[in-house]
Every structure is written in C-alpha cells, then in structure tokens.
C-alpha cells in the first residue's frame, strides 16, 4: 500500500461557512466592573468553532493554530458592531497579553453563568481595558482576511447574539491616604482587596495609577 508523504496544511479561515461563537467573563459573572485607568483588564473567554460545508451538505470542523485564532478574532461593541482597538492606548481596547492588573473589581453582587464545551471548540482568552468611564456590552467576531465576517453583536451575522456587560468606573486615587488603611502593618485600599507590605509599595502603585 502506498502512503503519501504530503503534510496537510492548516485549514484556511476563508473556507469558513458557519461558526459557533460565544463570549463571557472568565469569572462567569454576567455583569462586570473594571477601573477606567487603561491598565485594569477584564479577562474574557471566547469559545469558537469554525465549520466548512461540504458538497454533500455535511460540515467539517476547521482547525487553526492559536496564532490564527488570535489573528481572526476581534472584540466589538455589541450595540454598533464597531471594533474595539486592538492593543490600543485610549478608548475601549483589547489585547491577548495579560498584565498584572488583570482582575475584576469585586462587587459582591454577581451571578455565574454555566459554560459548556463541545468537541471542536477552541477556548481563547482576551483582555478588555479602557480609560473611558462608561458601561458597554462587548461582543466577539471572526473576521477573515478575505472579508468574511461573523459577529455576536446585536446585528448578529452568522452567529447567535452574545455579549458581556462591562462597567468601567472612576479609578481609585491611591495617592489619597483616605483611600488606604493599615491592617497589622499591611497597606490595603478601602475599595480594592489589594494589599501592600509597606508605604513605598503603596506609593509606587499610586504613581502607576495616576
């Protein structure tokens, strides 16, 4: 029997004919809060599956590398389908790179949404951040180099509507001692659960968040 030595190339995103696409906060919270300081990130997880329709009407699940997924995935404003700025410096932005401030602001009133994965699902984490004090709903899209567009925004195209609610609030002024208190030689903010072992660290944090 003869075998082919040909290596199958990666599937092509422009072959996508249908998708399964969802977004939620990694915490599972239905409504989330972050500080609008351009640094505090909201981790979100996208579960995506891309299919290609075959001539006989059946579908084949397409397989992409993580790098390809990161290239074709975008975050968008659910209301308008306008794209968030990738690696941006102002406004509502997103990135695939986590930083040390990647956490939600604890609110104490959060509901958790169950998450289920099926064969062929790809899990990707992205991170939302902003310097704009406002509340937005964030959707996700797949956009190929060939112009195919699948979005979970309110005007959903090729995917079911899905978004996560994000409220960006006024950043805490860590240079104001009224926002800090001492607990057994630790520094802790009155709003945030973060602790600092000494005043120098608290001042460094304050300078970083001005």
mmCIF file of C-alpha atoms in Angstrom:
data_model
loop_
_atom_site.group_PDB
_atom_site.id
_atom_site.type_symbol
_atom_site.label_atom_id
_atom_site.label_comp_id
_atom_site.label_asym_id
_atom_site.label_seq_id
_atom_site.Cartn_x
_atom_site.Cartn_y
_atom_site.Cartn_z
ATOM 1 C CA UNK A 1 0.000 0.000 0.000
ATOM 2 C CA UNK A 2 1.312 3.436 -0.920
ATOM 3 C CA UNK A 3 1.211 6.286 1.572
ATOM 4 C CA UNK A 4 1.531 9.970 0.779
ATOM 5 C CA UNK A 5 4.299 11.958 2.439
ATOM 6 C CA UNK A 6 2.403 15.194 1.839
ATOM 7 C CA UNK A 7 1.818 17.180 5.018
ATOM 8 C CA UNK A 8 -1.661 18.642 5.305
ATOM 9 C CA UNK A 9 -1.518 22.401 5.565
ATOM 10 C CA UNK A 10 -3.524 24.305 8.155
ATOM 11 C CA UNK A 11 -7.151 24.914 7.261
ATOM 12 C CA UNK A 12 -7.910 28.307 5.730
ATOM 13 C CA UNK A 13 -10.157 30.793 7.589
ATOM 14 C CA UNK A 14 -11.701 31.926 4.298
ATOM 15 C CA UNK A 15 -13.175 28.418 3.985
ATOM 16 C CA UNK A 16 -15.430 29.116 6.981
ATOM 17 C CA UNK A 17 -19.120 28.844 6.143
ATOM 18 C CA UNK A 18 -20.570 28.735 9.677
ATOM 19 C CA UNK A 19 -19.436 29.271 13.247
ATOM 20 C CA UNK A 20 -20.342 28.681 16.865
ATOM 21 C CA UNK A 21 -19.166 31.717 18.815
ATOM 22 C CA UNK A 22 -19.705 32.899 22.400
ATOM 23 C CA UNK A 23 -18.091 35.335 24.844
ATOM 24 C CA UNK A 24 -18.270 35.706 28.603
ATOM 25 C CA UNK A 25 -16.202 36.963 31.535
ATOM 26 C CA UNK A 26 -13.719 34.358 32.747
ATOM 27 C CA UNK A 27 -15.289 34.706 36.207
ATOM 28 C CA UNK A 28 -18.671 33.765 34.782
ATOM 29 C CA UNK A 29 -20.182 36.999 36.090
ATOM 30 C CA UNK A 30 -22.988 38.325 33.935
ATOM 31 C CA UNK A 31 -22.189 41.941 34.823
ATOM 32 C CA UNK A 32 -18.593 43.040 35.427
ATOM 33 C CA UNK A 33 -16.724 46.103 36.698
ATOM 34 C CA UNK A 34 -13.207 47.388 35.982
ATOM 35 C CA UNK A 35 -11.397 50.649 36.666
ATOM 36 C CA UNK A 36 -11.199 53.029 33.706
ATOM 37 C CA UNK A 37 -7.462 53.614 34.066
ATOM 38 C CA UNK A 38 -6.239 51.946 30.870
ATOM 39 C CA UNK A 39 -4.468 49.215 32.862
ATOM 40 C CA UNK A 40 -7.100 47.223 34.728
ATOM 41 C CA UNK A 41 -8.054 44.325 32.435
ATOM 42 C CA UNK A 42 -11.223 42.253 32.300
ATOM 43 C CA UNK A 43 -10.336 38.673 31.265
ATOM 44 C CA UNK A 44 -12.909 37.299 28.841
ATOM 45 C CA UNK A 45 -13.058 33.870 27.282
ATOM 46 C CA UNK A 46 -14.220 33.113 23.785
ATOM 47 C CA UNK A 47 -15.361 29.665 22.756
ATOM 48 C CA UNK A 48 -15.203 29.366 18.994
ATOM 49 C CA UNK A 49 -15.756 26.656 16.431
ATOM 50 C CA UNK A 50 -15.482 27.134 12.674
ATOM 51 C CA UNK A 51 -17.037 24.824 10.095
ATOM 52 C CA UNK A 52 -16.841 24.319 6.335
ATOM 53 C CA UNK A 53 -19.801 22.993 4.387
ATOM 54 C CA UNK A 54 -19.009 20.037 2.147
ATOM 55 C CA UNK A 55 -20.592 19.387 -1.279
ATOM 56 C CA UNK A 56 -22.855 16.738 0.257
ATOM 57 C CA UNK A 57 -24.212 19.212 2.809
ATOM 58 C CA UNK A 58 -22.259 17.846 5.767
ATOM 59 C CA UNK A 59 -19.861 20.027 7.733
ATOM 60 C CA UNK A 60 -16.195 19.650 8.610
ATOM 61 C CA UNK A 61 -14.706 21.336 11.684
ATOM 62 C CA UNK A 62 -11.785 23.517 10.642
ATOM 63 C CA UNK A 63 -8.644 23.517 12.743
ATOM 64 C CA UNK A 64 -6.480 26.600 13.219
ATOM 65 C CA UNK A 65 -3.431 27.354 15.312
ATOM 66 C CA UNK A 66 -3.833 29.623 18.321
ATOM 67 C CA UNK A 67 -1.974 32.325 16.378
ATOM 68 C CA UNK A 68 -4.533 32.127 13.562
ATOM 69 C CA UNK A 69 -7.416 32.335 16.013
ATOM 70 C CA UNK A 70 -5.884 35.426 17.626
ATOM 71 C CA UNK A 71 -5.499 36.958 14.160
ATOM 72 C CA UNK A 72 -9.134 36.480 13.115
ATOM 73 C CA UNK A 73 -10.855 37.184 16.467
ATOM 74 C CA UNK A 74 -11.940 40.720 17.349
ATOM 75 C CA UNK A 75 -13.915 42.262 20.174
ATOM 76 C CA UNK A 76 -16.719 44.662 19.267
ATOM 77 C CA UNK A 77 -19.294 46.968 20.793
ATOM 78 C CA UNK A 78 -22.472 44.919 20.835
ATOM 79 C CA UNK A 79 -24.699 47.907 20.111
ATOM 80 C CA UNK A 80 -22.920 49.017 16.926
ATOM 81 C CA UNK A 81 -20.608 46.140 15.939
ATOM 82 C CA UNK A 82 -17.789 48.711 15.985
ATOM 83 C CA UNK A 83 -14.445 47.056 16.645
ATOM 84 C CA UNK A 84 -12.522 47.741 19.844
ATOM 85 C CA UNK A 85 -8.972 48.944 19.313
ATOM 86 C CA UNK A 86 -6.516 46.038 19.350
ATOM 87 C CA UNK A 87 -3.538 46.882 21.586
ATOM 88 C CA UNK A 88 -4.913 50.430 21.755
ATOM 89 C CA UNK A 89 -3.897 53.240 24.110
ATOM 90 C CA UNK A 90 -7.195 55.060 24.577
ATOM 91 C CA UNK A 91 -10.906 54.317 24.457
ATOM 92 C CA UNK A 92 -12.182 50.748 24.660
ATOM 93 C CA UNK A 93 -9.414 48.313 23.750
ATOM 94 C CA UNK A 94 -8.445 44.659 23.919
ATOM 95 C CA UNK A 95 -5.313 42.561 23.863
ATOM 96 C CA UNK A 96 -4.245 38.937 24.010
ATOM 97 C CA UNK A 97 -1.495 39.784 26.528
ATOM 98 C CA UNK A 98 -2.324 39.606 30.214
ATOM 99 C CA UNK A 99 -0.841 42.097 32.678
ATOM 100 C CA UNK A 100 -0.548 42.220 36.479
ATOM 101 C CA UNK A 101 -3.795 44.205 36.789
ATOM 102 C CA UNK A 102 -5.964 41.579 35.091
ATOM 103 C CA UNK A 103 -8.843 41.243 37.550
ATOM 104 C CA UNK A 104 -12.402 42.421 38.040
ATOM 105 C CA UNK A 105 -13.368 44.942 40.693
ATOM 106 C CA UNK A 106 -15.234 42.864 43.315
ATOM 107 C CA UNK A 107 -18.868 43.929 43.640
ATOM 108 C CA UNK A 108 -20.396 41.261 45.877
ATOM 109 C CA UNK A 109 -23.472 41.014 43.652
ATOM 110 C CA UNK A 110 -22.683 38.709 40.775
ATOM 111 C CA UNK A 111 -24.396 35.773 39.117
ATOM 112 C CA UNK A 112 -22.494 32.977 37.462
ATOM 113 C CA UNK A 113 -23.378 31.638 34.034
ATOM 114 C CA UNK A 114 -22.690 27.968 33.316
ATOM 115 C CA UNK A 115 -20.299 27.177 30.472
ATOM 116 C CA UNK A 116 -20.276 24.063 28.328
ATOM 117 C CA UNK A 117 -17.756 22.953 25.707
ATOM 118 C CA UNK A 118 -18.262 20.549 22.855
ATOM 119 C CA UNK A 119 -15.829 18.628 20.612
ATOM 120 C CA UNK A 120 -14.043 21.006 18.253
ATOM 121 C CA UNK A 121 -14.488 24.056 20.493
ATOM 122 C CA UNK A 122 -11.475 26.352 20.830
ATOM 123 C CA UNK A 123 -11.037 28.355 24.036
ATOM 124 C CA UNK A 124 -9.269 31.712 23.684
ATOM 125 C CA UNK A 125 -8.745 34.338 26.386
ATOM 126 C CA UNK A 126 -8.658 38.048 25.578
ATOM 127 C CA UNK A 127 -8.461 41.080 27.867
ATOM 128 C CA UNK A 128 -10.610 44.222 27.781
ATOM 129 C CA UNK A 129 -9.406 47.561 29.141
ATOM 130 C CA UNK A 130 -10.388 51.213 28.799
ATOM 131 C CA UNK A 131 -9.813 54.754 30.028
ATOM 132 C CA UNK A 132 -13.431 55.684 29.295
ATOM 133 C CA UNK A 133 -15.830 55.859 32.255
ATOM 134 C CA UNK A 134 -18.911 54.212 30.771
ATOM 135 C CA UNK A 135 -20.840 50.961 30.521
ATOM 136 C CA UNK A 136 -20.593 48.852 27.385
ATOM 137 C CA UNK A 137 -21.602 45.429 26.172
ATOM 138 C CA UNK A 138 -18.742 43.634 24.459
ATOM 139 C CA UNK A 139 -19.325 41.114 21.659
ATOM 140 C CA UNK A 140 -16.920 38.994 19.626
ATOM 141 C CA UNK A 141 -16.395 38.476 15.914
ATOM 142 C CA UNK A 142 -14.442 36.368 13.454
ATOM 143 C CA UNK A 143 -13.018 38.407 10.576
ATOM 144 C CA UNK A 144 -11.019 36.722 7.836
ATOM 145 C CA UNK A 145 -8.511 38.343 5.508
ATOM 146 C CA UNK A 146 -10.887 37.529 2.650
ATOM 147 C CA UNK A 147 -13.678 39.617 4.170
ATOM 148 C CA UNK A 148 -15.840 37.020 5.895
ATOM 149 C CA UNK A 149 -17.489 38.491 8.994
ATOM 150 C CA UNK A 150 -19.279 36.576 11.763
ATOM 151 C CA UNK A 151 -20.354 38.601 14.803
ATOM 152 C CA UNK A 152 -22.306 38.110 18.040
ATOM 153 C CA UNK A 153 -23.221 41.816 18.180
ATOM 154 C CA UNK A 154 -26.843 42.965 18.292
ATOM 155 C CA UNK A 155 -26.970 42.895 14.493
ATOM 156 C CA UNK A 156 -25.626 39.346 14.650
ATOM 157 C CA UNK A 157 -24.410 37.969 11.334
ATOM 158 C CA UNK A 158 -23.604 34.284 11.042
ATOM 159 C CA UNK A 159 -23.589 33.796 14.828
ATOM 160 C CA UNK A 160 -26.006 33.997 17.738
ATOM 161 C CA UNK A 161 -26.174 37.231 19.742
ATOM 162 C CA UNK A 162 -23.875 37.137 22.758
ATOM 163 C CA UNK A 163 -22.119 39.816 24.811
ATOM 164 C CA UNK A 164 -20.701 40.592 28.248
ATOM 165 C CA UNK A 165 -21.683 43.699 30.196
ATOM 166 C CA UNK A 166 -18.710 45.790 31.363
ATOM 167 C CA UNK A 167 -18.939 48.876 33.580
ATOM 168 C CA UNK A 168 -15.769 50.978 33.695
ATOM 169 C CA UNK A 169 -15.692 53.181 36.790
ATOM 170 C CA UNK A 170 -13.654 56.097 38.105
ATOM 171 C CA UNK A 171 -10.152 54.894 39.065
ATOM 172 C CA UNK A 172 -9.211 54.971 42.747
ATOM 173 C CA UNK A 173 -6.802 57.744 43.736
ATOM 174 C CA UNK A 174 -4.161 55.698 45.545
ATOM 175 C CA UNK A 175 -2.166 58.835 46.360
ATOM 176 C CA UNK A 176 -5.001 59.886 48.685
ATOM 177 C CA UNK A 177 -4.326 58.357 52.106
ATOM 178 C CA UNK A 178 -8.050 58.399 52.814
ATOM 179 C CA UNK A 179 -8.323 55.504 50.370
ATOM 180 C CA UNK A 180 -5.762 53.454 52.318
ATOM 181 C CA UNK A 181 -5.737 51.918 55.772
ATOM 182 C CA UNK A 182 -3.250 49.856 57.775
ATOM 183 C CA UNK A 183 -4.093 46.347 58.962
ATOM 184 C CA UNK A 184 -1.349 44.691 61.029
ATOM 185 C CA UNK A 185 1.433 46.524 59.196
ATOM 186 C CA UNK A 186 -0.131 45.834 55.763
ATOM 187 C CA UNK A 187 -1.444 48.527 53.466
ATOM 188 C CA UNK A 188 -4.846 47.819 51.958
ATOM 189 C CA UNK A 189 -7.189 50.020 49.964
ATOM 190 C CA UNK A 190 -10.676 50.639 51.274
ATOM 191 C CA UNK A 191 -12.104 49.793 47.852
ATOM 192 C CA UNK A 192 -9.739 47.161 46.485
ATOM 193 C CA UNK A 193 -8.629 43.868 48.124
ATOM 194 C CA UNK A 194 -5.002 44.502 47.120
ATOM 195 C CA UNK A 195 -2.500 44.714 49.984
ATOM 196 C CA UNK A 196 0.878 46.428 50.286
ATOM 197 C CA UNK A 197 3.529 45.465 52.831
ATOM 198 C CA UNK A 198 4.938 48.969 53.144
ATOM 199 C CA UNK A 199 4.252 52.549 52.235
ATOM 200 C CA UNK A 200 6.806 52.527 49.416
ATOM 201 C CA UNK A 201 4.835 49.885 47.511
ATOM 202 C CA UNK A 202 1.624 51.834 48.023
ATOM 203 C CA UNK A 203 3.271 54.950 46.629
ATOM 204 C CA UNK A 204 4.603 53.008 43.616
ATOM 205 C CA UNK A 205 1.066 51.717 42.940
ATOM 206 C CA UNK A 206 -0.287 55.265 43.308
ATOM 207 C CA UNK A 207 2.221 56.635 40.799
ATOM 208 C CA UNK A 208 1.386 53.879 38.305
ATOM 209 C CA UNK A 209 -2.343 54.637 38.523
ATOM 210 C CA UNK A 210 -2.307 58.408 38.331
#
